[in-house]
XYZ file of C-alpha atoms in Angstrom:
722
model
C 5.632 2.563 -36.783
C 4.941 -0.382 -37.002
C 8.021 -2.775 -37.079
C 7.973 -6.453 -39.121
C 10.913 -7.135 -38.283
C 10.645 -9.199 -36.187
C 12.958 -11.193 -34.058
C 12.939 -15.233 -34.335
C 10.350 -15.650 -31.148
C 8.053 -13.314 -31.111
C 4.355 -13.693 -32.378
C 3.697 -12.401 -36.056
C 1.569 -9.098 -36.646
C -1.023 -9.106 -38.161
C -1.222 -7.324 -41.382
C -4.416 -5.115 -40.610
C -4.429 -4.877 -36.600
C -6.759 -2.023 -36.827
C -9.257 -3.745 -38.665
C -9.350 -6.922 -35.946
C -9.660 -5.846 -32.600
C -12.509 -3.940 -32.130
C -11.965 -0.498 -29.983
C -14.418 -1.841 -27.140
C -12.777 -5.205 -26.769
C -12.745 -4.836 -22.976
C -16.388 -5.283 -22.897
C -15.994 -9.313 -23.988
C -12.942 -10.195 -21.785
C -15.237 -11.002 -19.107
C -12.516 -14.012 -16.623
C -8.890 -13.264 -16.892
C -6.523 -15.200 -15.802
C -3.009 -13.374 -14.799
C 0.175 -15.261 -15.119
C 2.714 -12.307 -13.299
C 6.259 -14.513 -14.365
C 9.782 -14.741 -11.562
C 13.632 -14.014 -12.596
C 14.218 -18.452 -13.545
C 10.976 -18.994 -14.728
C 11.861 -19.096 -18.257
C 14.073 -22.762 -17.090
C 10.642 -25.116 -16.517
C 7.922 -21.967 -18.392
C 5.295 -25.020 -20.276
C 2.943 -23.313 -22.575
C 0.901 -26.209 -22.376
C -0.267 -25.953 -18.794
C -0.994 -22.710 -18.680
C -3.125 -22.741 -22.053
C -5.208 -26.002 -21.305
C -5.795 -24.179 -17.531
C -6.885 -21.770 -20.254
C -8.694 -23.694 -22.462
C -10.350 -25.766 -18.670
C -11.403 -22.563 -16.724
C -12.976 -20.807 -20.432
C -10.667 -17.254 -19.190
C -11.655 -15.530 -22.300
C -8.802 -12.409 -21.517
C -4.660 -12.963 -20.400
C -2.948 -10.292 -18.626
C 0.762 -11.325 -18.195
C 4.645 -9.958 -17.569
C 5.976 -8.409 -20.077
C 8.130 -5.979 -18.628
C 9.282 -2.411 -16.648
C 11.100 -4.097 -13.450
C 12.232 -6.805 -15.072
C 11.348 -7.868 -18.915
C 10.384 -11.733 -20.508
C 10.451 -11.127 -24.267
C 13.833 -10.228 -26.547
C 13.697 -6.644 -25.617
C 15.962 -4.184 -27.328
C 15.723 -1.096 -25.121
C 18.892 -0.802 -23.672
C 18.677 -0.925 -19.073
C 14.734 -2.724 -20.326
C 16.612 -5.406 -17.516
C 16.004 -8.786 -19.019
C 15.744 -12.449 -16.877
C 18.572 -13.562 -16.350
C 17.369 -16.817 -17.505
C 16.056 -15.001 -20.685
C 18.793 -16.552 -23.000
C 16.208 -16.695 -26.785
C 13.650 -17.816 -25.167
C 10.245 -15.588 -25.551
C 7.764 -16.840 -22.496
C 6.522 -13.765 -23.102
C 5.450 -14.002 -27.346
C 4.464 -17.661 -26.280
C 1.394 -17.607 -24.675
C 0.325 -14.764 -26.238
C 0.440 -16.667 -28.975
C -1.532 -19.381 -27.718
C -3.935 -17.433 -25.639
C -4.342 -15.815 -29.216
C -5.174 -19.435 -30.574
C -8.173 -18.985 -28.139
C -9.772 -16.846 -29.424
C -8.874 -14.614 -26.092
C -8.386 -11.050 -25.398
C -4.095 -10.145 -23.989
C -2.867 -7.367 -21.584
C 1.005 -7.040 -21.268
C 1.920 -6.552 -17.980
C 4.437 -3.547 -16.611
C 5.890 -2.538 -13.407
C 7.768 0.509 -13.374
C 8.131 0.993 -9.132
C 12.281 -0.027 -9.162
C 15.417 -0.548 -11.201
C 18.374 -2.858 -11.097
C 21.878 -0.990 -10.229
C 22.887 -0.303 -13.756
C 20.286 1.485 -14.617
C 20.430 3.699 -10.843
C 23.963 3.954 -11.687
C 23.808 5.181 -15.698
C 20.384 6.990 -15.270
C 20.609 8.673 -11.778
C 17.687 11.060 -12.008
C 15.068 8.162 -12.432
C 15.763 7.207 -8.240
C 12.761 8.260 -5.709
C 15.295 10.693 -3.345
C 14.418 11.176 0.323
C 14.766 14.236 1.886
C 18.166 14.353 2.067
C 19.102 14.064 -1.348
C 19.781 9.756 -0.902
C 18.679 7.185 -3.872
C 15.868 5.103 -1.196
C 16.418 1.521 -2.167
C 13.802 -1.161 -2.508
C 12.515 -2.719 1.359
C 11.830 -5.892 0.927
C 15.049 -6.415 -2.188
C 18.493 -5.660 -2.599
C 19.578 -4.077 -4.396
C 17.111 -2.254 -6.828
C 16.068 1.050 -6.239
C 13.006 2.867 -6.155
C 12.318 4.931 -9.656
C 10.704 8.178 -9.047
C 7.980 9.137 -10.388
C 7.599 12.272 -11.830
C 11.136 12.019 -13.415
C 11.711 10.454 -16.920
C 11.918 6.853 -16.204
C 8.361 6.949 -16.101
C 7.506 9.658 -18.662
C 10.358 8.077 -21.347
C 10.614 4.957 -20.344
C 8.197 2.887 -19.261
C 6.494 4.823 -23.362
C 9.159 3.490 -24.649
C 8.396 0.004 -23.155
C 5.370 -0.021 -23.421
C 5.627 1.390 -27.310
C 7.563 -1.917 -27.773
C 5.215 -4.469 -26.468
C 1.811 -2.940 -28.179
C 4.283 -2.768 -31.798
C 5.692 -5.929 -31.502
C 3.113 -8.471 -29.932
C -0.621 -8.271 -30.766
C -2.070 -7.801 -27.292
C -4.982 -5.759 -26.393
C -4.300 -3.742 -23.447
C -0.696 -2.386 -20.999
C -1.202 -3.302 -17.557
C 0.077 -0.566 -14.935
C 0.833 -2.572 -11.763
C 3.209 0.352 -8.342
C 3.087 2.577 -10.549
C 2.534 5.422 -9.344
C 5.607 6.422 -6.661
C 6.997 5.358 -3.264
C 4.439 5.822 -0.293
C 6.811 9.215 0.694
C 7.894 11.791 -1.425
C 10.635 11.858 -3.637
C 12.651 15.166 -3.546
C 14.775 13.732 -6.321
C 15.951 17.086 -8.452
C 13.746 16.806 -10.510
C 10.829 16.475 -8.441
C 11.984 19.140 -6.846
C 12.131 22.021 -9.755
C 9.239 20.687 -11.487
C 6.914 21.597 -9.003
C 8.828 24.999 -7.612
C 8.251 26.079 -11.140
C 4.410 24.745 -11.132
C 3.816 26.238 -6.923
C 6.582 28.376 -5.980
C 6.801 25.729 -3.089
C 9.626 23.914 -1.946
C 8.588 19.721 -1.528
C 6.799 19.777 1.955
C 9.091 18.544 4.317
C 7.766 18.463 7.507
C 4.381 16.292 9.281
C 2.614 19.584 9.801
C -0.592 19.109 7.827
C -0.683 22.766 7.221
C 1.622 23.098 5.680
C 0.438 25.573 2.391
C 2.069 22.876 0.705
C 1.047 20.284 1.324
C -1.883 20.740 0.341
C -0.353 21.956 -3.178
C 1.502 18.703 -3.768
C -1.788 16.968 -3.037
C -2.934 18.554 -6.079
C 0.038 18.091 -7.705
C 0.983 15.068 -7.663
C -2.083 14.083 -8.807
C -1.690 15.994 -12.030
C 1.080 14.897 -12.291
C -0.457 11.539 -12.526
C -2.893 11.833 -14.280
C -1.054 13.605 -17.003
C 1.285 9.956 -17.348
C -1.754 8.093 -17.710
C -3.053 10.258 -20.647
C 1.079 9.817 -21.794
C 1.157 6.111 -21.809
C -3.211 6.718 -23.340
C -2.015 8.616 -25.509
C 1.298 6.565 -27.095
C 0.208 2.901 -26.943
C -2.958 3.730 -29.239
C -0.201 5.620 -31.779
C 0.636 2.570 -32.734
C -2.699 0.304 -32.031
C -5.539 2.777 -32.484
C -7.227 -0.346 -30.228
C -5.153 -1.213 -27.878
C -5.265 1.171 -24.230
C -3.286 2.008 -21.305
C -4.080 0.461 -17.719
C -2.519 2.059 -14.545
C -4.326 -0.288 -11.615
C -6.030 2.237 -9.897
C -7.346 -0.669 -6.952
C -10.908 0.389 -4.820
C -9.809 4.447 -5.299
C -11.007 4.125 -9.311
C -10.612 7.883 -10.206
C -11.235 9.539 -7.112
C -7.871 11.235 -6.679
C -6.552 11.438 -10.384
C -7.779 14.395 -12.301
C -11.447 13.127 -13.699
C -11.434 15.123 -16.723
C -8.282 14.434 -17.977
C -8.562 10.963 -17.175
C -12.431 9.926 -16.823
C -12.120 8.694 -20.585
C -8.496 6.644 -19.855
C -10.047 4.377 -18.195
C -12.467 2.044 -20.312
C -12.602 -0.510 -16.983
C -11.551 -0.699 -13.703
C -8.938 -3.286 -12.202
C -9.664 -4.024 -8.361
C -6.002 -5.385 -6.907
C -7.897 -6.371 -3.571
C -6.353 -10.374 -3.851
C -8.265 -11.577 -1.369
C -10.146 -11.409 2.365
C -7.216 -11.384 5.194
C -7.650 -10.365 9.119
C -11.209 -9.829 10.136
C -13.123 -9.170 7.339
C -16.342 -11.116 5.901
C -17.156 -13.019 3.139
C -19.144 -9.949 1.255
C -16.098 -8.120 1.277
C -16.207 -9.280 -3.322
C -19.167 -7.866 -3.888
C -18.521 -4.437 -1.856
C -15.776 -3.777 -4.659
C -18.609 -4.628 -7.313
C -21.122 -1.968 -5.118
C -18.153 -0.199 -5.048
C -16.968 0.227 -8.441
C -20.315 0.664 -10.244
C -21.694 3.355 -7.785
C -19.008 5.542 -9.836
C -18.698 4.018 -12.361
C -22.138 2.210 -12.999
C -21.417 2.190 -16.791
C -17.876 0.583 -16.470
C -16.636 -3.468 -16.114
C -14.249 -3.598 -13.292
C -12.603 -7.505 -12.618
C -11.598 -8.074 -9.382
C -8.453 -10.049 -8.901
C -7.820 -12.924 -6.930
C -4.881 -14.366 -5.698
C -4.625 -18.758 -5.535
C -3.038 -17.919 -1.663
C -4.321 -17.027 1.030
C -3.456 -13.187 1.677
C -2.704 -11.914 4.588
C -2.466 -7.911 6.176
C 1.094 -8.088 7.257
C 2.984 -11.802 5.469
C 2.736 -12.361 2.198
C 2.768 -16.834 0.624
C 2.757 -16.562 -2.527
C 3.801 -19.450 -3.704
C 1.066 -20.960 -1.504
C -2.981 -22.014 -2.270
C -6.293 -20.590 -0.218
C -8.764 -23.191 0.537
C -10.964 -23.976 -2.496
C -14.307 -23.310 -0.936
C -12.333 -19.830 -0.206
C -11.871 -19.655 -3.680
C -14.512 -19.257 -5.266
C -17.555 -18.261 -2.857
C -14.987 -14.500 -3.036
C -15.052 -14.808 -7.084
C -18.742 -16.210 -7.076
C -19.756 -12.971 -4.340
C -17.530 -10.857 -6.840
C -19.621 -10.958 -10.182
C -23.289 -11.771 -8.807
C -22.187 -7.724 -8.013
C -20.705 -7.017 -10.600
C -16.785 -7.694 -10.555
C -15.953 -9.807 -13.034
C -13.531 -13.005 -12.449
C -10.196 -12.833 -12.990
C -7.396 -15.380 -10.967
C -3.540 -14.042 -10.519
C -0.915 -17.336 -9.913
C 2.601 -15.870 -8.770
C 5.292 -18.082 -10.083
C 4.466 -20.388 -13.250
C 5.978 -23.401 -11.754
C 3.629 -24.729 -10.479
C 4.690 -26.287 -6.946
C 0.593 -27.260 -5.719
C -1.886 -27.791 -7.766
C -5.120 -27.559 -5.612
C -6.066 -23.933 -7.270
C -7.225 -24.951 -10.795
C -10.068 -27.299 -9.667
C -11.826 -23.949 -7.369
C -10.623 -21.597 -10.454
C -12.136 -23.440 -12.774
C -15.281 -24.386 -10.802
C -15.767 -19.934 -10.341
C -15.473 -19.455 -14.053
C -17.269 -22.324 -14.377
C -20.251 -20.881 -12.406
C -20.259 -17.399 -14.513
C -20.279 -18.447 -18.096
C -22.716 -20.776 -17.359
C -24.961 -17.129 -15.854
C -23.507 -14.583 -17.848
C -25.968 -14.550 -20.714
C -28.655 -14.096 -19.140
C -26.658 -12.201 -16.436
C -25.457 -9.571 -19.983
C -27.804 -6.775 -21.171
C -29.822 -6.623 -17.766
C -29.299 -4.168 -15.153
C -28.136 -5.027 -11.261
C -31.109 -2.967 -9.717
C -32.307 -2.863 -6.456
C -34.309 -0.331 -4.096
C -31.678 0.356 -1.093
C -28.523 2.607 -1.991
C -25.446 3.129 0.335
C -23.887 6.981 -0.249
C -19.662 6.008 -0.299
C -18.790 9.011 1.071
C -15.428 8.946 0.855
C -13.640 11.338 2.290
C -9.868 12.329 0.135
C -7.064 13.988 3.013
C -5.760 16.713 0.391
C -2.638 16.780 2.602
C -1.724 12.926 2.557
C -2.244 11.063 -0.451
C -1.326 7.447 1.040
C -3.777 7.807 2.948
C -7.179 9.448 1.337
C -9.520 6.430 1.322
C -11.351 5.872 4.581
C -14.189 5.178 2.797
C -15.426 1.215 3.933
C -15.173 1.945 7.650
C -16.901 0.104 10.777
C -19.926 1.952 10.381
C -20.426 0.946 6.866
C -19.402 -2.549 7.887
C -21.944 -3.434 10.612
C -24.706 -2.011 8.234
C -23.399 -4.069 5.386
C -23.744 -7.289 7.770
C -27.088 -6.279 9.184
C -28.693 -5.513 5.195
C -27.190 -8.754 3.980
C -28.134 -11.051 7.003
C -32.325 -9.074 6.439
C -30.701 -10.242 2.138
C -32.274 -7.054 1.628
C -30.442 -6.279 -2.536
C -28.726 -2.615 -2.407
C -26.402 -0.602 -4.176
C -23.574 2.095 -3.642
C -23.774 5.212 -4.950
C -20.464 7.321 -5.433
C -20.631 10.495 -3.951
C -19.528 12.737 -6.218
C -21.624 10.594 -9.186
C -24.883 12.035 -6.177
C -27.323 13.143 -8.615
C -31.227 13.738 -8.581
C -30.245 11.204 -11.110
C -28.774 8.549 -10.087
C -31.665 8.441 -6.893
C -34.166 7.872 -9.092
C -34.222 4.407 -9.568
C -34.247 4.332 -4.906
C -36.998 4.185 -2.111
C -34.127 4.639 0.471
C -30.792 6.186 0.564
C -28.721 4.855 3.900
C -25.924 7.621 5.946
C -24.493 4.945 7.928
C -22.018 7.588 9.296
C -20.783 10.321 6.115
C -19.390 13.473 7.115
C -18.308 14.219 4.354
C -21.769 15.361 3.124
C -20.903 18.880 1.466
C -23.858 21.647 0.649
C -24.235 20.315 -2.675
C -24.642 16.761 -0.996
C -27.356 17.930 1.261
C -29.101 20.409 -1.071
C -29.618 17.113 -3.362
C -30.410 14.678 -0.863
C -32.891 17.209 0.715
C -34.761 16.627 -2.801
C -34.348 13.960 -2.948
C -36.829 12.824 0.098
C -38.825 15.667 -0.301
C -39.313 14.555 -3.674
C -40.878 10.762 -1.599
C -37.173 9.466 -1.297
C -36.664 7.566 2.233
C -33.514 8.775 4.409
C -31.620 6.603 7.387
C -29.036 8.194 8.920
C -27.061 7.051 11.929
C -24.697 8.911 14.179
C -22.727 11.996 12.545
C -24.189 11.743 9.662
C -24.194 15.618 8.004
C -22.222 16.825 10.700
C -20.583 20.407 10.423
C -18.911 22.220 12.176
C -17.393 26.197 12.339
C -14.658 28.075 13.186
C -15.817 29.490 16.562
C -17.090 25.148 17.421
C -20.196 25.496 16.803
C -22.049 22.162 15.363
C -25.249 21.031 13.335
C -26.665 18.705 11.493
C -27.052 20.012 8.058
C -29.618 17.510 7.420
C -31.654 17.924 10.435
C -33.989 19.876 8.930
C -34.594 16.500 6.689
C -33.930 14.245 10.080
C -36.606 16.276 12.181
C -33.892 16.900 14.568
C -31.490 19.671 16.145
C -28.191 18.850 18.375
C -28.719 19.601 22.053
C -24.797 19.886 22.533
C -21.605 17.867 21.157
C -21.422 14.689 20.029
C -19.587 12.237 23.259
C -17.053 9.704 23.726
C -16.625 6.436 24.131
C -18.971 6.057 26.304
C -19.509 2.940 28.683
C -22.483 1.056 29.901
C -24.821 2.785 27.591
C -28.578 1.130 26.739
C -31.532 2.688 24.496
C -35.445 1.785 25.774
C -37.563 1.207 23.871
C -40.851 1.414 22.900
C -42.307 -1.408 21.925
C -45.643 -0.699 19.921
C -43.775 1.138 16.818
C -42.495 -0.926 14.319
C -39.294 -0.343 14.629
C -39.202 -2.027 17.579
C -40.499 -4.763 16.266
C -38.649 -8.485 17.530
C -38.060 -7.357 20.648
C -39.921 -8.983 22.474
C -38.756 -9.415 26.689
C -36.843 -6.481 26.670
C -37.550 -2.853 27.858
C -34.127 -1.180 27.000
C -31.068 -3.046 24.738
C -26.930 -1.531 24.264
C -27.378 1.164 23.341
C -23.849 2.882 21.771
C -19.709 4.482 22.329
C -20.548 7.636 20.400
C -23.216 9.529 20.285
C -25.334 12.290 19.419
C -27.218 14.287 21.448
C -30.933 15.080 20.167
C -34.381 15.983 20.302
C -37.343 16.627 17.698
C -37.875 19.598 15.846
C -41.765 18.521 16.187
C -43.177 17.479 19.581
C -43.428 13.808 18.653
C -46.581 11.531 18.714
C -47.321 8.035 20.034
C -45.712 5.573 18.735
C -48.728 2.890 18.452
C -49.838 4.799 15.318
C -47.018 6.373 12.864
C -49.373 7.300 10.094
C -51.077 9.541 12.296
C -48.447 12.540 13.136
C -44.643 13.279 11.888
C -42.238 12.397 14.234
C -41.836 9.705 16.811
C -38.535 8.535 19.857
C -39.188 4.919 19.351
C -35.604 5.008 21.971
C -34.317 6.654 24.200
C -31.247 6.635 25.987
C -30.460 5.767 29.286
C -29.215 8.484 31.185
C -25.539 7.883 32.223
C -24.553 5.634 34.593
C -21.315 3.567 36.241
C -19.957 0.407 35.522
C -18.018 -0.047 38.524
C -18.589 -0.875 41.301
C -20.393 -3.230 40.792
C -22.967 -2.032 43.830
C -23.237 2.058 41.670
C -24.286 -0.036 38.172
C -27.680 1.208 37.764
C -29.945 3.885 36.380
C -30.762 6.716 38.457
C -34.172 7.183 36.346
C -35.244 10.480 34.308
C -35.851 10.180 30.524
C -32.593 10.576 28.380
C -32.317 11.949 25.369
C -33.573 10.410 22.192
C -32.114 7.296 19.960
C -34.381 7.008 17.387
C -36.027 9.826 15.406
C -38.204 8.509 12.539
C -39.912 10.758 11.194
C -43.501 11.241 8.157
C -42.458 13.155 5.288
C -44.784 15.404 4.180
C -43.601 14.362 0.761
C -44.364 10.541 1.496
C -41.546 9.609 2.379
C -39.644 8.164 5.871
C -36.513 8.890 7.774
C -34.773 7.037 10.480
C -32.438 8.645 12.534
C -29.875 6.589 15.008
C -28.310 9.260 17.331
C -25.205 6.407 18.018
C -22.287 4.638 16.082
C -25.089 2.011 15.422
C -23.488 0.173 12.969
C -19.704 0.542 14.740
C -20.673 -1.024 17.660
C -22.523 -4.217 15.212
C -19.069 -4.511 14.323
C -17.174 -3.960 17.002
C -19.301 -5.913 19.525
C -21.478 -8.436 16.899
C -24.972 -7.990 19.193
C -27.467 -8.879 17.177
C -29.956 -6.814 18.110
C -27.945 -4.035 16.284
C -28.199 -5.467 13.611
C -31.806 -5.868 13.879
C -32.492 -2.241 14.818
C -30.228 -1.383 11.033
C -32.930 -3.850 9.322
C -36.069 -2.218 11.412
C -35.427 0.880 10.488
C -34.451 0.403 6.999
C -37.494 -1.712 6.315
C -40.049 0.772 8.193
C -38.306 3.389 5.530
C -39.287 1.561 2.836
C -42.410 1.845 3.807
C -44.231 -1.052 2.176
C -43.248 -4.741 1.201
C -39.862 -4.614 -1.172
C -39.102 -5.852 -4.357
C -37.902 -8.737 -4.372
C -37.844 -10.546 -0.503
C -36.051 -14.249 -0.311
C -36.981 -16.224 2.732
C -35.384 -19.339 4.449
C -32.245 -20.307 6.952
C -28.470 -19.503 6.319
C -25.825 -16.970 5.830
C -27.233 -15.533 1.988
C -26.097 -12.360 -0.484
C -28.387 -11.416 -2.987
C -28.777 -9.381 -6.038
C -30.890 -9.569 -8.299
C -30.882 -8.178 -12.253
C -33.550 -6.827 -14.537
C -34.823 -6.064 -18.232
C -37.695 -4.851 -20.227
C -39.413 -8.732 -19.893
C -37.556 -11.126 -17.233
C -35.732 -10.339 -13.979
C -32.385 -12.329 -12.347
C -31.963 -13.037 -8.625
C -28.980 -14.087 -7.456
C -27.915 -16.673 -4.151
C -24.699 -16.570 -2.930
C -24.530 -19.074 0.018
C -21.802 -16.911 1.800
C -22.870 -20.148 5.205
C -20.126 -21.546 6.602
C -17.618 -21.546 9.187
C -15.921 -19.241 8.542
C -18.209 -16.573 7.233
C -16.707 -13.765 9.268
C -12.640 -14.172 9.057
C -11.398 -16.657 6.164
C -10.399 -18.968 5.610
C -13.833 -20.344 4.755
C -12.990 -24.944 4.379
C -16.594 -25.779 4.442
C -19.722 -23.958 2.530
C -22.923 -25.697 4.041
C -25.384 -26.012 1.843
C -28.406 -23.244 2.098
C -31.670 -25.217 3.548
C -35.357 -24.870 0.536
C -35.314 -20.650 0.419
C -38.202 -18.588 -1.324
C -37.939 -16.929 -3.439
C -40.208 -13.471 -3.452
C -41.035 -10.807 -5.968
C -44.084 -8.290 -6.758
C -44.729 -7.997 -10.850
C -44.221 -4.930 -12.549
C -46.424 -3.671 -14.440
C -48.433 -4.902 -16.543
C -47.919 -8.660 -15.875
C -49.605 -11.290 -15.411
C -47.030 -13.771 -13.992
C -44.421 -15.848 -15.063
C -41.929 -18.480 -15.608
C -38.782 -19.320 -13.973
C -35.534 -21.659 -14.078
C -32.808 -22.424 -12.114
C -29.905 -21.141 -14.473
C -27.326 -23.697 -11.894
C -30.053 -26.417 -10.815
C -30.871 -26.790 -15.321
C -34.171 -26.520 -14.203
C -37.183 -25.051 -14.481
C -38.884 -23.946 -11.264
C -42.600 -23.859 -10.052
C -43.688 -20.214 -10.042
C -47.370 -19.501 -8.833
C -48.344 -15.937 -8.471
C -50.300 -14.863 -5.587
C -51.287 -11.032 -4.477
C -49.856 -9.111 -7.052
C -46.706 -11.234 -6.310
C -44.924 -14.087 -8.184
C -43.509 -17.170 -5.469
C -40.368 -19.402 -6.525
C -39.335 -22.651 -4.762
C -35.307 -23.362 -4.535
C -34.454 -26.685 -3.373
C -31.365 -26.429 -1.785
C -27.709 -23.700 -2.812
C -24.533 -25.148 -2.923
C -22.241 -21.843 -3.770
C -24.428 -19.987 -5.995
C -28.211 -20.441 -7.633
C -30.092 -18.331 -10.035
C -33.243 -17.715 -10.225
C -34.692 -16.599 -13.590
C -38.199 -15.054 -13.421
C -39.451 -14.190 -17.264
C -42.362 -12.493 -17.433
C -46.249 -13.539 -19.260
């Protein structure tokens, strides 16, 4: 029920909020400002500064701290801790009003992960507890306590907080951070009782992952959290029908929740990867967009980016990242579908150097968003996102993004190959239909259903590139096989082995997959090898079309790496390292029998990148639809609709491309874009969106060629078919 008795300082409630706000508001929330308040912000909060930044950056959505752990509005809920500096102010309400006057969407942020001492003493049932029943103190701040996500704190208290915020303020959504509980089991009395009532088991207390209680707990936890999502979402929608409650899910999306319960509860996703740290490449943000679209291609996703530097161990939330890093990170994200979102911790601004790059990045997005709207990101190549869920450990279940995948990703970016991801949960013939090549970097977690879909797709003309232990299955007796061996044209000759030192592969220079290795008769191999032999008799590599199977690379039989006098090959023919097959359905397959992606990522040997690139090019079986040529490191994304195509070039050329932070973006020299004309088209006109100029487009051999004179951070060539 809506209330009208607002306290002074609360934002005025519209007379008919349901009529004024659309159910699909989230589709026009494309550039997000997030401000996370700290406790003393009410003392020096300057709403005019933040309103000016939102206006200048063309932000159209705001995520703002409201409550949960700490309230920044005059809450009326007992034990909802207010900032001790709040007084009679309402910083949350002031900025909500300012954002609405700018025509922005607003989402209130709550954080349920901890409570203060007064609430802990009054409601001990809210606390997460260790195996001995002791309350778990916060790991980083004294005198506060972690909450149990399966207690009435989450079910009742946070539900009432969300209702109060949505009732009293003109917001479109509530966003929950750190809502899933501590990274350890809470052994509270309530959790123990509920788990036993539901499963007949006690919560697991041993590290033995074969204990049936672990598997039962993972399933139980997933359902409990999923039901919580439904509870919260229903609660806010009862108050404002257009509003949503969207708990943070990160890169997991809804993989480890019960999709039948939550699938319609996430209208969009927010990926909390706030920047790159340690040895992460600058294309990491683009992969986040691809991974999200691979599971939910039609749902918006925003990439939460900190204005400060990121590090896996240290936190400098009051500092500022390099401007080049911020702009390029955001640009690579949004060309691949991850909408820009910046987050600033602390309303007190100690360093304003973040404002200009945020304005620049958001302005870049605004300038291309009109063309991107209504267009679909398309490509001819897809990577299978084979996520392995550990049924006994919900806190270590996301193993996608392995080094095998990283190496393949780097090789494809260097080759300027536009490519997508497909989540293994979404692997169907319909999802595979737009692609010519599917890549399995090292996909072991393939079910019989996955293999059946891939097998049928290849039979219909699709091409497959698989590496290392992709589709490897083992039986109870320890035997192993490749489930897709019949498709790849290989059978196992022994168990996979490694690590192996001093491994090499010999090459047949006549085969297209061995192109570009001029002067070499062998190159570095792998460190983990799979012994295979072709099912069919290999044919001469010089004419791949003459037969079904060829072996352009073979392993050199092992020999020592020390003493130095013993480091030489002893002769003999090794097993197949790369097997190429022309499929009866018209497609092709390439199997790389070692950890080529992982070793590329670890050692950065360009021969491994070239091998991956050659394998994908050969599997395509002809000219790619889009080709970009020129110098420099460029990430390419392609969007299409019925009448046009947008080819986005993100300049990753900088001295710190493979490890942050980027501190100098080196402008790209001229680039040449070549695009195959679609059926019915005779030519195209071209416009460079960021240069804001027409570009000459000429037709030759059924392709349109466009020259891009230079690229700073981003350029988009928009081709309209004639």
